[in-house]
Coordinates of N, CA and C in Angstrom, one line a residue:
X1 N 90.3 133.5 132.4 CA 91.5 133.8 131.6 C 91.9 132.7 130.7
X2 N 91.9 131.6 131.4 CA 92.2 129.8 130.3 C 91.0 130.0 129.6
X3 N 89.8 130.2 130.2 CA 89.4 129.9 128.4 C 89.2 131.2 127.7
X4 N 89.4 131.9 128.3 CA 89.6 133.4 127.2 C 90.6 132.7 126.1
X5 N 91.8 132.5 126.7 CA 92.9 131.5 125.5 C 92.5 130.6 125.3
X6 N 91.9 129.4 125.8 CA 91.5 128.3 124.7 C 90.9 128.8 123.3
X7 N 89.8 130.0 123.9 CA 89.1 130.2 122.5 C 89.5 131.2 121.7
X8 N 90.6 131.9 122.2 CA 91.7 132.7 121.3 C 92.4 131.7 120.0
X9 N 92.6 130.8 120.8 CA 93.4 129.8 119.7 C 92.8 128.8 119.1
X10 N 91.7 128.7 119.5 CA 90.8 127.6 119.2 C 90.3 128.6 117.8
X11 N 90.6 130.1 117.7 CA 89.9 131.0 116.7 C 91.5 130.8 115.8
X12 N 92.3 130.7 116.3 CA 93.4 130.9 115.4 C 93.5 130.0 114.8
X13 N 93.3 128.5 115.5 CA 93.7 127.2 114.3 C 92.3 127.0 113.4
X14 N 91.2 127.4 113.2 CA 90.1 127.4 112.5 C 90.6 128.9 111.1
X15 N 91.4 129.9 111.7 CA 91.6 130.4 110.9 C 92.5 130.3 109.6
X16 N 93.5 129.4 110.4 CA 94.8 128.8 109.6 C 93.8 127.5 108.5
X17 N 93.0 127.2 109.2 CA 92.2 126.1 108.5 C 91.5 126.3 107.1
X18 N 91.1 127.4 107.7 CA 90.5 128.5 106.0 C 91.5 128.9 105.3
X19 N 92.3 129.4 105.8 CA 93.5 130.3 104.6 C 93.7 128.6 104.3
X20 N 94.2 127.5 105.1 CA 95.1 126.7 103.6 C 93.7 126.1 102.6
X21 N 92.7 126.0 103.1 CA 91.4 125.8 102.1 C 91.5 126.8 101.1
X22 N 91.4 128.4 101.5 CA 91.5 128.9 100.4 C 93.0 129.0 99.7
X23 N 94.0 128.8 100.0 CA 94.8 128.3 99.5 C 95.0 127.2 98.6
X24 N 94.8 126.0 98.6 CA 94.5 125.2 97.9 C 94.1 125.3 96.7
X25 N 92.8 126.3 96.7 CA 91.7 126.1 96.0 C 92.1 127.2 94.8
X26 N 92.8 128.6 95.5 CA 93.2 129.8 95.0 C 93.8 128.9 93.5
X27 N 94.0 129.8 92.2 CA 95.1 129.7 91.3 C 94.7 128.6 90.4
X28 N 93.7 127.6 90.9 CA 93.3 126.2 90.5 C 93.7 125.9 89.3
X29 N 92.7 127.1 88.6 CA 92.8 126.7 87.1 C 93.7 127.2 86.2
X30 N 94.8 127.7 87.0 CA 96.2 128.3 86.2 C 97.3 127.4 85.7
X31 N 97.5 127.8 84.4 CA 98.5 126.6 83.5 C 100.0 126.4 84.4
X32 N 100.3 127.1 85.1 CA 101.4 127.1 85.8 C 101.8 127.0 87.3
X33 N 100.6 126.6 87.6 CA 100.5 125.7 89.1 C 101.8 125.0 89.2
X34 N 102.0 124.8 90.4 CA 103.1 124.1 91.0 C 102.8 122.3 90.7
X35 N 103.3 121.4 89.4 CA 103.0 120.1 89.2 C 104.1 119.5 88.7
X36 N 103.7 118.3 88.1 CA 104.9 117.7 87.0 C 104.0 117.8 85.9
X37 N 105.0 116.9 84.8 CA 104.5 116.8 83.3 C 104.1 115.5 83.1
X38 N 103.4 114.9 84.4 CA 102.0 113.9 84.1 C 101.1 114.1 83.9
X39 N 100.7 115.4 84.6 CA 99.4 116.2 84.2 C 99.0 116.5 82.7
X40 N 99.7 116.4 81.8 CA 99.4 116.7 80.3 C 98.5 115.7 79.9
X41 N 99.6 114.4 79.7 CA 99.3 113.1 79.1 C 97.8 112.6 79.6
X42 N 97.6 112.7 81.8 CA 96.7 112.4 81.5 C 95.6 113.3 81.1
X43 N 95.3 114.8 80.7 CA 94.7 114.7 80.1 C 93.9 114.6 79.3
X44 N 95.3 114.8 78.4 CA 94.8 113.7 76.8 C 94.4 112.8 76.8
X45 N 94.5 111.9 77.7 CA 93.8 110.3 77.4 C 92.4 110.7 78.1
X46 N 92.3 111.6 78.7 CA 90.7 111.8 79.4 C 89.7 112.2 78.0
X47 N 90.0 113.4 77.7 CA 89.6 114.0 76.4 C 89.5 113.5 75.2
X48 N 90.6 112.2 74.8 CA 90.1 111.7 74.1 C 89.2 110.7 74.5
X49 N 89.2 110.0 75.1 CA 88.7 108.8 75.7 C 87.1 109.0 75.8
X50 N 86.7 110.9 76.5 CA 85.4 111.1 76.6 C 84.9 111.3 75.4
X51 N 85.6 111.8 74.3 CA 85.1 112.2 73.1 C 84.7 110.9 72.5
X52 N 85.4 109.9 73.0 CA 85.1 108.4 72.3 C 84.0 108.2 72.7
X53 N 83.0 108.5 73.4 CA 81.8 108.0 74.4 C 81.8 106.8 75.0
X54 N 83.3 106.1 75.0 CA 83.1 104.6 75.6 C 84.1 105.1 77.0
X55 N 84.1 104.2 77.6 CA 85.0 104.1 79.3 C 86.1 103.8 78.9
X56 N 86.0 102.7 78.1 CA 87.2 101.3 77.8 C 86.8 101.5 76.0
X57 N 88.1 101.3 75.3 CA 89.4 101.5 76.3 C 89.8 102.4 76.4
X58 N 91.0 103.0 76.8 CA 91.6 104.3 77.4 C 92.0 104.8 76.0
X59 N 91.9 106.3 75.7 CA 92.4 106.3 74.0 C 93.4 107.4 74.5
X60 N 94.4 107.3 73.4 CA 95.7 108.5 73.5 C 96.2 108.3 71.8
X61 N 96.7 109.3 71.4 CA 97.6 109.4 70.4 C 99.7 108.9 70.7
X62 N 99.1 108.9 72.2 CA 100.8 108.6 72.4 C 100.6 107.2 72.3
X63 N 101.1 106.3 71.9 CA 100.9 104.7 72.0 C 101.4 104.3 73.5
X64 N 102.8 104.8 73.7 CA 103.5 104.4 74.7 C 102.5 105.0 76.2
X65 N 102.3 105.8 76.0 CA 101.2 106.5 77.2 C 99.7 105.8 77.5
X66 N 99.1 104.9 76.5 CA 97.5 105.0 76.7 C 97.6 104.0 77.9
X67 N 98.3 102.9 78.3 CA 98.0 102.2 79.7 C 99.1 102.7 80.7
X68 N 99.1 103.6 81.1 CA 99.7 104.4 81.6 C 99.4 104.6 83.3
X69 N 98.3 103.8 83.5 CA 97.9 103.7 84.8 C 96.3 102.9 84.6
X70 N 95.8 102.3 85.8 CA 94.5 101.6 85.9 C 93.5 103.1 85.2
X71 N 92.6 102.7 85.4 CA 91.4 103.4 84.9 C 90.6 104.7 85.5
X72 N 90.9 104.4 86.6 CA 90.1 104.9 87.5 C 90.2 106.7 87.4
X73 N 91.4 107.2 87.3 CA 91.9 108.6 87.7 C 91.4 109.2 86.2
X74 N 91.6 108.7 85.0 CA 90.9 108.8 84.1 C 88.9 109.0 83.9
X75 N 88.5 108.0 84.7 CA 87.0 108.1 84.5 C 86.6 109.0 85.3
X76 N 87.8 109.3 86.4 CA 87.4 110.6 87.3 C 87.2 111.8 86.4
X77 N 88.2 112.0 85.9 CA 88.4 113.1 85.1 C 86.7 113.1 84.2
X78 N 86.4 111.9 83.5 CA 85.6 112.3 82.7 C 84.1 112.6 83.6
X79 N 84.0 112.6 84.7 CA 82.4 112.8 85.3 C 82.8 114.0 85.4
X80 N 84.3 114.5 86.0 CA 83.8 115.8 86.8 C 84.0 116.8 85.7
X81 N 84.3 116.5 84.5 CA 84.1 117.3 83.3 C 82.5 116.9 82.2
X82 N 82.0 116.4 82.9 CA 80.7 116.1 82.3 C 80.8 115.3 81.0
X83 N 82.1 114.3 80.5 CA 82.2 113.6 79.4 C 82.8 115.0 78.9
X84 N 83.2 115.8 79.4 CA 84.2 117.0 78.0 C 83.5 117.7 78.1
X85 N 82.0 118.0 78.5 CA 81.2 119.1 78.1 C 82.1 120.1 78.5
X86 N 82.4 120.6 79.8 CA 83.0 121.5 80.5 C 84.4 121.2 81.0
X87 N 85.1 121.4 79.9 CA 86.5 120.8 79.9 C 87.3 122.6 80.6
X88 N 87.3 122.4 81.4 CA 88.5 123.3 82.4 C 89.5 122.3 83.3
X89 N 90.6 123.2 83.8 CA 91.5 123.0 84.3 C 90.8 123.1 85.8
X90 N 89.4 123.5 86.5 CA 89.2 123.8 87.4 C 88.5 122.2 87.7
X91 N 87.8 122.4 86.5 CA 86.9 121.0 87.0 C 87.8 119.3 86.7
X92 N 88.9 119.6 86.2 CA 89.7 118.5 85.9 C 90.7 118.2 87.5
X93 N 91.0 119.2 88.5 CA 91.4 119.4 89.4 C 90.7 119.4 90.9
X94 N 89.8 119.8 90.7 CA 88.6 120.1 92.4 C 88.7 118.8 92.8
X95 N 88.5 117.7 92.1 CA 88.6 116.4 92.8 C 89.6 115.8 93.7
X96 N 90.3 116.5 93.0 CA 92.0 116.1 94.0 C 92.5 117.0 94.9
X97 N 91.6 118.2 94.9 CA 91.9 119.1 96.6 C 90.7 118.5 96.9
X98 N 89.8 118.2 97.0 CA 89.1 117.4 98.1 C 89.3 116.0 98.6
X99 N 89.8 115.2 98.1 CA 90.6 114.1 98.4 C 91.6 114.5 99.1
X100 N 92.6 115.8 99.0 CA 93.9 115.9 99.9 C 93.0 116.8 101.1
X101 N 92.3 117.2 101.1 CA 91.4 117.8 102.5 C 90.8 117.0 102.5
X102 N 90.4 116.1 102.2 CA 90.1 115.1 103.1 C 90.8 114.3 103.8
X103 N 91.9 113.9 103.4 CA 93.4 113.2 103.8 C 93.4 114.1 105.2
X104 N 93.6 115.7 104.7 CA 93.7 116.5 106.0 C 92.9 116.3 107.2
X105 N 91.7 116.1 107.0 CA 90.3 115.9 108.2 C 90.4 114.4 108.8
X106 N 91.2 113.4 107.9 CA 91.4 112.0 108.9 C 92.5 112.5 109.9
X107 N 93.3 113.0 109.2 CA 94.6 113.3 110.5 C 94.2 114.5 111.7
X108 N 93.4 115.0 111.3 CA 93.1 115.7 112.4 C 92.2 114.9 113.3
X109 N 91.1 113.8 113.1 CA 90.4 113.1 113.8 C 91.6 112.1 114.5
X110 N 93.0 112.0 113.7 CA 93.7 110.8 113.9 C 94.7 111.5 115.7
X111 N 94.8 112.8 115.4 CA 95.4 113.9 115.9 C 94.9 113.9 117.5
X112 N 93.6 114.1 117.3 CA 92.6 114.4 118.7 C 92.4 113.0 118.8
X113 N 92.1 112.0 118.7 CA 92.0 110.9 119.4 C 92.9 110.4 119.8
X114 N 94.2 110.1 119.2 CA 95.3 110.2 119.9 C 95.7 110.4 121.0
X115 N 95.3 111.8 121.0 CA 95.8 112.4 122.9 C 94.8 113.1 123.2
X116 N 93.5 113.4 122.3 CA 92.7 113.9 123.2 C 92.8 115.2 123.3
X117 N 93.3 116.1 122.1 CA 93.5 117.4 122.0 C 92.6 118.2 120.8
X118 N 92.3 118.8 120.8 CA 91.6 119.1 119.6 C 93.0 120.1 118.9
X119 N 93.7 120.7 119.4 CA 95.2 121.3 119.2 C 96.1 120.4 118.2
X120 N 96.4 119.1 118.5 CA 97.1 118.3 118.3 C 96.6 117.7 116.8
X121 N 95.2 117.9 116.9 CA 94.8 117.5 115.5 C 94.4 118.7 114.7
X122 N 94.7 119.6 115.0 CA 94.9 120.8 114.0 C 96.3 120.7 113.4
X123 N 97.1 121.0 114.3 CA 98.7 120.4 114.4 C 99.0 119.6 112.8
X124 N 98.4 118.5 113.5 CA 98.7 117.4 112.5 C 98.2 117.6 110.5
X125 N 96.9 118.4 110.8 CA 96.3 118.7 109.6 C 96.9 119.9 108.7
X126 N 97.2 120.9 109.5 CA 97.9 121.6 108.9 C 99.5 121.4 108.9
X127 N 100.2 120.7 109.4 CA 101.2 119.8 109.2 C 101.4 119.4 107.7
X128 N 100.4 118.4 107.6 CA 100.4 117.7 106.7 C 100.1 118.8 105.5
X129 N 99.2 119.9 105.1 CA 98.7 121.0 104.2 C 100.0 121.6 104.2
X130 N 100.6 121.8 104.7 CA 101.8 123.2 105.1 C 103.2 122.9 104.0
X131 N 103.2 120.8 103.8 CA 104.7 120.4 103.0 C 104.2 121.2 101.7
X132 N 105.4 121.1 100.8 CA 105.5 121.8 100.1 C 104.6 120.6 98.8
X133 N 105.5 119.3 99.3 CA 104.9 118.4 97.9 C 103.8 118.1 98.0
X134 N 102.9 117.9 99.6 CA 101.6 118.1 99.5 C 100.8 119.4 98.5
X135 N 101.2 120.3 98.5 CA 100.2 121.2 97.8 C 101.0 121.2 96.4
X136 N 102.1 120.9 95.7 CA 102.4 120.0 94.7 C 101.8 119.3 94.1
X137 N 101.2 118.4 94.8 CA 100.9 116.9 94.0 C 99.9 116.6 94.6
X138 N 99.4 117.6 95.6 CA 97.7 117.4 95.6 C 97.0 118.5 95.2
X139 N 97.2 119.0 94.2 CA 96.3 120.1 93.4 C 95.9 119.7 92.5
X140 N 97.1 119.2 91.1 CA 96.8 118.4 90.0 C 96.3 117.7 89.5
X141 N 95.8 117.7 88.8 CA 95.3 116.3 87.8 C 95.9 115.2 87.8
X142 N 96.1 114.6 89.2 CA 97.5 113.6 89.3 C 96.6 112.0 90.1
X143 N 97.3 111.0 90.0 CA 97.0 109.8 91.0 C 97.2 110.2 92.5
X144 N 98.2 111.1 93.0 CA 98.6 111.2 94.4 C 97.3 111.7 95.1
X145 N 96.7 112.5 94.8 CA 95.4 112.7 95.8 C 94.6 111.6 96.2
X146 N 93.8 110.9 95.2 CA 93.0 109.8 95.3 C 93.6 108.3 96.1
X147 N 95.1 108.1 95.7 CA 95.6 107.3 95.9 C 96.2 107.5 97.7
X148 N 96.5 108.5 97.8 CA 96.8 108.5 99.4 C 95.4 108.5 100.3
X149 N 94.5 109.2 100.0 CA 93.2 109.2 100.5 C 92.7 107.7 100.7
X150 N 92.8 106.9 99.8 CA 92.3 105.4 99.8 C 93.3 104.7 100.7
X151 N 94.2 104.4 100.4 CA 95.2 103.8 100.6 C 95.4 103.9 102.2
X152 N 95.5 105.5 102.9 CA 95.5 106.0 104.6 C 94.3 105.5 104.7
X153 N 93.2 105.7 104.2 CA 91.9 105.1 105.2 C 91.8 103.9 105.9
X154 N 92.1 102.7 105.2 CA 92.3 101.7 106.0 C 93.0 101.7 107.7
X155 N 94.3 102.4 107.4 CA 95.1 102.6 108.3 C 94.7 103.5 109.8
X156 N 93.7 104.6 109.0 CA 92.9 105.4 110.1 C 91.6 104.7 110.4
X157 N 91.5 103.7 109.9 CA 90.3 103.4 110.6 C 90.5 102.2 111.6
X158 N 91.8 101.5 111.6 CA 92.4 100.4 112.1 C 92.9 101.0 113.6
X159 N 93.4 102.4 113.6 CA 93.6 103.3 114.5 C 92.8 103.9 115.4
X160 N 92.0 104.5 114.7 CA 91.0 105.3 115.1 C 90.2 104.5 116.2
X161 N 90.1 103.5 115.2 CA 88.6 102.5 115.8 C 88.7 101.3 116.2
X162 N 90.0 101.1 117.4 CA 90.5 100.0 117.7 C 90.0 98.9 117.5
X163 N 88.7 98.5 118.0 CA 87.8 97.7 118.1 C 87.9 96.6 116.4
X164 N 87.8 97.8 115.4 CA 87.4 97.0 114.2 C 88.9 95.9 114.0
X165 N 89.7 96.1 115.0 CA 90.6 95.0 114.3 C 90.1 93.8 114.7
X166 N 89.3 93.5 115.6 CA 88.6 92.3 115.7 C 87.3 91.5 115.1
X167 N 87.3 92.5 113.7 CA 86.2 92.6 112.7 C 86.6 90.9 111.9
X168 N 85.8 90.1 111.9 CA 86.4 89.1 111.0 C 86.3 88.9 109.7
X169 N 85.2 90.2 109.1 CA 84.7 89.7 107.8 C 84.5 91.2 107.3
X170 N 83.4 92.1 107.6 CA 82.6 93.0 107.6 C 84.0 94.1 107.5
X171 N 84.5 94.7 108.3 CA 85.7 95.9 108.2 C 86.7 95.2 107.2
X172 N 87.4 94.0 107.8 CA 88.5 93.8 106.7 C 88.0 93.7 104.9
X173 N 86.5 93.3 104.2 CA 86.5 93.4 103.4 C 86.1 94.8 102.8
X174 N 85.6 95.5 104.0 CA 85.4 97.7 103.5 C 86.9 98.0 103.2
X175 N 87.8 97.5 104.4 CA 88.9 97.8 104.4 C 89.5 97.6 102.5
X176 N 89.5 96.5 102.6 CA 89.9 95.6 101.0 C 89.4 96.5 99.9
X177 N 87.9 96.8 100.0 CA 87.7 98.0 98.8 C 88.2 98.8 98.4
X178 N 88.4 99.5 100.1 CA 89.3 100.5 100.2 C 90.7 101.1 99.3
X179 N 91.1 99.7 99.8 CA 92.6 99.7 99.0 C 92.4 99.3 97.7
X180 N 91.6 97.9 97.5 CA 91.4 98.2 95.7 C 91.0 99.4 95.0
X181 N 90.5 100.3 95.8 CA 90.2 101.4 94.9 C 91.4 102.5 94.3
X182 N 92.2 102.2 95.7 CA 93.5 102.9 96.0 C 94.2 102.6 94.3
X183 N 93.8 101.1 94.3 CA 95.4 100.5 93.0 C 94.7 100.6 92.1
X184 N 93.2 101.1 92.0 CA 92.8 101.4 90.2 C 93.0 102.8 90.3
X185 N 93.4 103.7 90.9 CA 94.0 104.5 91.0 C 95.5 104.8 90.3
X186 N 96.0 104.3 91.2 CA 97.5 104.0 91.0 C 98.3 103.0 90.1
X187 N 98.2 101.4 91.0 CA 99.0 100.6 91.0 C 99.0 99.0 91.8
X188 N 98.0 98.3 90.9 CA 98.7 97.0 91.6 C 100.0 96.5 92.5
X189 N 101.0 97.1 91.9 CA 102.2 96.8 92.3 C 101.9 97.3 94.1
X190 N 101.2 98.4 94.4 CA 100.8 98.9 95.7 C 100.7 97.5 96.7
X191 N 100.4 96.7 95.8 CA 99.4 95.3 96.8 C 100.9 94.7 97.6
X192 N 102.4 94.9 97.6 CA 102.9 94.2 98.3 C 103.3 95.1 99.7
X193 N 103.5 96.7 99.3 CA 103.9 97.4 100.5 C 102.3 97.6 101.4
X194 N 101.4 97.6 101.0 CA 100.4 97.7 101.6 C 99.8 96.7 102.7
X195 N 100.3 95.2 101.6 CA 100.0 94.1 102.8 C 101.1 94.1 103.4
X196 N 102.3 93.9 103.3 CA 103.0 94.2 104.4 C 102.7 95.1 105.8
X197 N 101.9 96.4 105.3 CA 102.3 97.3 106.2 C 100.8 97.4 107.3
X198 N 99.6 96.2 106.9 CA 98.6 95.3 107.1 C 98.8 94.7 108.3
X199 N 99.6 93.8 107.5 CA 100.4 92.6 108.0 C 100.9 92.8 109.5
X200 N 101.7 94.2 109.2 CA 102.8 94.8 110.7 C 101.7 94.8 111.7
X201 N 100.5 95.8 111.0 CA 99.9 96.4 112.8 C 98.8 95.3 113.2
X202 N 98.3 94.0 112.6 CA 97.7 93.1 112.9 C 98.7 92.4 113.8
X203 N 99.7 92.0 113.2 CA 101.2 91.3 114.2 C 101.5 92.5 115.8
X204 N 101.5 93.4 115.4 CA 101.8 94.4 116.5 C 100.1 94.1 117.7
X205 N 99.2 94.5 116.8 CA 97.8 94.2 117.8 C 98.2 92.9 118.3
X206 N 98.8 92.1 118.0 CA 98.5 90.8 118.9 C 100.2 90.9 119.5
X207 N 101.1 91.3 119.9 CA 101.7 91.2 121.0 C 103.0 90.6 119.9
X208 N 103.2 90.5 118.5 CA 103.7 89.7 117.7 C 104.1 88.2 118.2
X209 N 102.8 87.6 118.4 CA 102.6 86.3 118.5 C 102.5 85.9 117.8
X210 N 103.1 85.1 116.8 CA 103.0 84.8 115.1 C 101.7 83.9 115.1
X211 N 101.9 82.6 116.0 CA 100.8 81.8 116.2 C 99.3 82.3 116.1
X212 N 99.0 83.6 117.1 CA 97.8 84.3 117.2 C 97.4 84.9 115.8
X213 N 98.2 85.7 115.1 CA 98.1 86.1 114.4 C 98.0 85.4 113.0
X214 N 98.3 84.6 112.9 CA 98.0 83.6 111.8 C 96.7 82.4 111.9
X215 N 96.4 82.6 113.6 CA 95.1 82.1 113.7 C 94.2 82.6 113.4
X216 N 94.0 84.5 113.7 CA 93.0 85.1 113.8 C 92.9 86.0 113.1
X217 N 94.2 86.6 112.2 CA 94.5 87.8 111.6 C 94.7 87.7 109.6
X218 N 95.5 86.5 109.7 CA 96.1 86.1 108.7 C 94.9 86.2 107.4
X219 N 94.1 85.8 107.5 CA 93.1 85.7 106.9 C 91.8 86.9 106.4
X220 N 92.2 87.6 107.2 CA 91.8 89.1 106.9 C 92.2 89.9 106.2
X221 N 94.2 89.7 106.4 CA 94.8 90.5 105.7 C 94.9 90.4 104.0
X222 N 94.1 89.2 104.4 CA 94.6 88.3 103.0 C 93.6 88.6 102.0

């Protein structure tokens, strides 16, 4: 009878798993998707910029708009549209629902190791798919997909994989890519909440021993 119900529900959270996938994915390339009016500006700076055949520099007809963010969510734009060949709203977009299901698939690994539930990390993944400004501002042609995706990994892997916090070179500098990828994304300005929030669970792993952690930690974060 228990596992008659385990695999009763074990069918139902795989099903919820598909409907928000096809969810997501449903409507993609419709002008009136649930977004803001960042999505325009960037883009026009993609479209022109691909038409220009160069990477650099970023081109726009708005003056006030062309450095409008690092580079990166821009050059996304121009691979997954083939340099403009195949300029849709579908292929300007797919990048950033797989970056937010991906987001979804560390929380559910973060979910089950945790406590050891495979429930608990459904929980948590469809949690996180279910907010409203998740599927807002991770559908879009926007920074928020890419940028939470980079930015959590460090943090799930600091978690996940206890062990790596004793990495002295090797993890903290994957980690470091990590996050630089995050701010050509986004935002340098990222670099101070980030190392802070570095800073916390390295201080926390050691018992907040300041000494210990400025022997052994400080330098990683760094």
């Amino acid at each position: 009878m228990k596992s008659s119900e385990s695999k009763l529900r074990l069918a139902w959270y795989v099903s919820a798993c598909l409907l928000a996938v096809f969810t997501y994915f449903y409507g993609l390339d419709g002008q009136h998707i649930p977004k803001n009016g960042d999505e325009y500006p960037y883009e026009h700076i993609v479209r022109l910029t691909a038409a220009s055949g160069e990477l650099l520099p970023l081109q726009s007809q708005m003056e006030n708009m062309r450095n409008t963010k690092p580079p990166l969510l821009f050059w996304q734009g121009i691979a997954s549209t083939g340099w403009g060949k195949d300029w849709t709203l579908w292929q300007l977009r797919y990048p950033s629902v797989i970056y937010t299901l991906l987001t979804a698939v560390m929380l559910f690994l973060l979910g089950r190791k945790l406590t050891g539930k495979f429930e608990t990390g459904f929980i948590a993944a469809l949690t996180f798919l279910a907010f409203f400004t998740t599927y807002r501002f991770g559908r879009p042609f926007l920074t928020n997909p890419p940028e939470v995706f980079w930015i959590f990994l460090p943090f799930f892997v600091l978690l996940h994989w206890r062990q790596t916090f004793e990495s002295r070179l090797v993890i903290p500098l994957l980690l470091g890519i990590s996050i630089g990828i995050g701010f050509l994304y986004k935002s340098f300005a990222l670099g101070l909440p980030v190392t802070l929030g570095l800073g916390g669970w390295y201080l926390h792993q050691r018992n907040y021993r300041v000494l210990s952690f400025l022997k052994r930690d400080a330098l990683k974060v760094m």
